[in-house]
PDB file of C-alpha atoms in Angstrom:
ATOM      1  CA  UNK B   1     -26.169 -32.715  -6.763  1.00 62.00           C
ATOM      2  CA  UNK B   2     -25.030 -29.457  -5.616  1.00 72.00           C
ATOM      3  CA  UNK B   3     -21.824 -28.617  -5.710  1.00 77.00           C
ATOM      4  CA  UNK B   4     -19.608 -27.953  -2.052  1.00 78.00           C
ATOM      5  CA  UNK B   5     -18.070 -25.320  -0.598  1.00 77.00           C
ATOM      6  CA  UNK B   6     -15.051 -25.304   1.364  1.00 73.00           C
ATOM      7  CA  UNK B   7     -14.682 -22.710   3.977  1.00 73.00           C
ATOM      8  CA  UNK B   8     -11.069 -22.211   5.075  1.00 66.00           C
ATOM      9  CA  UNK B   9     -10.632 -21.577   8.785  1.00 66.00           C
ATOM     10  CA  UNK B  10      -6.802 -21.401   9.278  1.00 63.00           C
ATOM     11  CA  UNK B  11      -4.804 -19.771  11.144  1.00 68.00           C
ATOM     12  CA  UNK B  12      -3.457 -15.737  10.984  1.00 66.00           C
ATOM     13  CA  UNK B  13      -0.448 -15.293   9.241  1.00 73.00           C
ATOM     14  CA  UNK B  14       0.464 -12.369   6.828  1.00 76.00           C
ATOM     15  CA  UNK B  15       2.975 -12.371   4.104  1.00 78.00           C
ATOM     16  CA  UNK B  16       5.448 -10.105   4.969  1.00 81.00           C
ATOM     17  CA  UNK B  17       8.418  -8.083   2.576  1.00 86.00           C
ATOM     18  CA  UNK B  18      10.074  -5.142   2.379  1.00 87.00           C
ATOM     19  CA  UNK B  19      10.260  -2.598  -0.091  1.00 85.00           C
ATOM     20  CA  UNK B  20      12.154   1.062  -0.621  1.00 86.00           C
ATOM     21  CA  UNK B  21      11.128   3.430   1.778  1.00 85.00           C
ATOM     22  CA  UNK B  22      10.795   7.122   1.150  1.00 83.00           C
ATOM     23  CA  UNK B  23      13.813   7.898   3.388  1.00 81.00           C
ATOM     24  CA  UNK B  24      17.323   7.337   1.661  1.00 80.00           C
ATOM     25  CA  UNK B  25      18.944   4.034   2.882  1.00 82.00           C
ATOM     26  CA  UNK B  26      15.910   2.433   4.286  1.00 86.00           C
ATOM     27  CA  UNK B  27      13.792  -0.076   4.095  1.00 88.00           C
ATOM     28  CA  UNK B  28       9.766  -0.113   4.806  1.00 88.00           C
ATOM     29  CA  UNK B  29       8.124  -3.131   5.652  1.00 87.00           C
ATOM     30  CA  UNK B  30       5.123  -4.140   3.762  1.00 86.00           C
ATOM     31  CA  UNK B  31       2.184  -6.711   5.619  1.00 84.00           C
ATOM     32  CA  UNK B  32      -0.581  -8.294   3.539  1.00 81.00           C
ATOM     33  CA  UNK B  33      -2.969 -10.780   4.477  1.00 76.00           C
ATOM     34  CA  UNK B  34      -1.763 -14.337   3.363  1.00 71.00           C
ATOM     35  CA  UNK B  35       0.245 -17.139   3.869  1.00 73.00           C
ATOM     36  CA  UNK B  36      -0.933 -20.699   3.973  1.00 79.00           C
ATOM     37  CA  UNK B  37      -4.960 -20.824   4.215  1.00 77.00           C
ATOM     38  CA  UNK B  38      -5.056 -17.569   1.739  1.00 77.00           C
ATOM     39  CA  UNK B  39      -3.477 -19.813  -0.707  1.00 82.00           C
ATOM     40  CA  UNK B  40      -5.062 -22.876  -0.528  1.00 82.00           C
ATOM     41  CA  UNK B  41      -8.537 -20.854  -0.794  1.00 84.00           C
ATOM     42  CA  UNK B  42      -7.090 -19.327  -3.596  1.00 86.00           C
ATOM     43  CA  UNK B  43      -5.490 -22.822  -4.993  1.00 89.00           C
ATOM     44  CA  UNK B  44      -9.251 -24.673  -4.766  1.00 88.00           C
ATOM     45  CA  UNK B  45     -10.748 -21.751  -6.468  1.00 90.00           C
ATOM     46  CA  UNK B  46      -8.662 -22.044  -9.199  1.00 93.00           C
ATOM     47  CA  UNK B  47      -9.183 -25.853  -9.532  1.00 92.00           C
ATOM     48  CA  UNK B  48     -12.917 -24.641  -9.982  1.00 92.00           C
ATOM     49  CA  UNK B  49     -13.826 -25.434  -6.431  1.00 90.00           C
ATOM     50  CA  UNK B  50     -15.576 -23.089  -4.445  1.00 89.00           C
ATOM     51  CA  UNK B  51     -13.822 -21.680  -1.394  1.00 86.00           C
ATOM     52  CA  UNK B  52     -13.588 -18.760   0.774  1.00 81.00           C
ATOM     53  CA  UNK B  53     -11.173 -17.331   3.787  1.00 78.00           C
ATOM     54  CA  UNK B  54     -12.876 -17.022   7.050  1.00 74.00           C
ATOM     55  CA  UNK B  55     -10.635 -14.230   8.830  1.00 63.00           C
ATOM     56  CA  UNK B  56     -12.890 -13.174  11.623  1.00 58.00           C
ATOM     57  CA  UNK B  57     -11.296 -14.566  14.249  1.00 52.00           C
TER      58      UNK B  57
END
């Protein structure tokens, strides 16, 4: 039987932190792609299940 896979259609969020900016005493703020659905795509993979993000939305 082949084996699944699981597409993950969840919703946009980004992980968001800050970091040292290049001007003294401030902070810039730094925006990835993440959050929930990235890591549960990324959980299943890891568990050997195949998965992928589906961010065209």
């Amino acid at each position: 039987m082949a084996q699944r896979e699981i597409t993950d259609l969840g919703e946009c969020v980004a992980d968001a932190s800050t970091e040292p900016a290049s001007t003294r005493n401030a902070l810039a703020l730094r925006v990835l792609p993440g959050g929930g659905p990235a890591d549960t795509a990324v959980a299943l993979t890891r568990l050997g299940t195949p998965a992928r993000l589906d961010s065209a939305n």
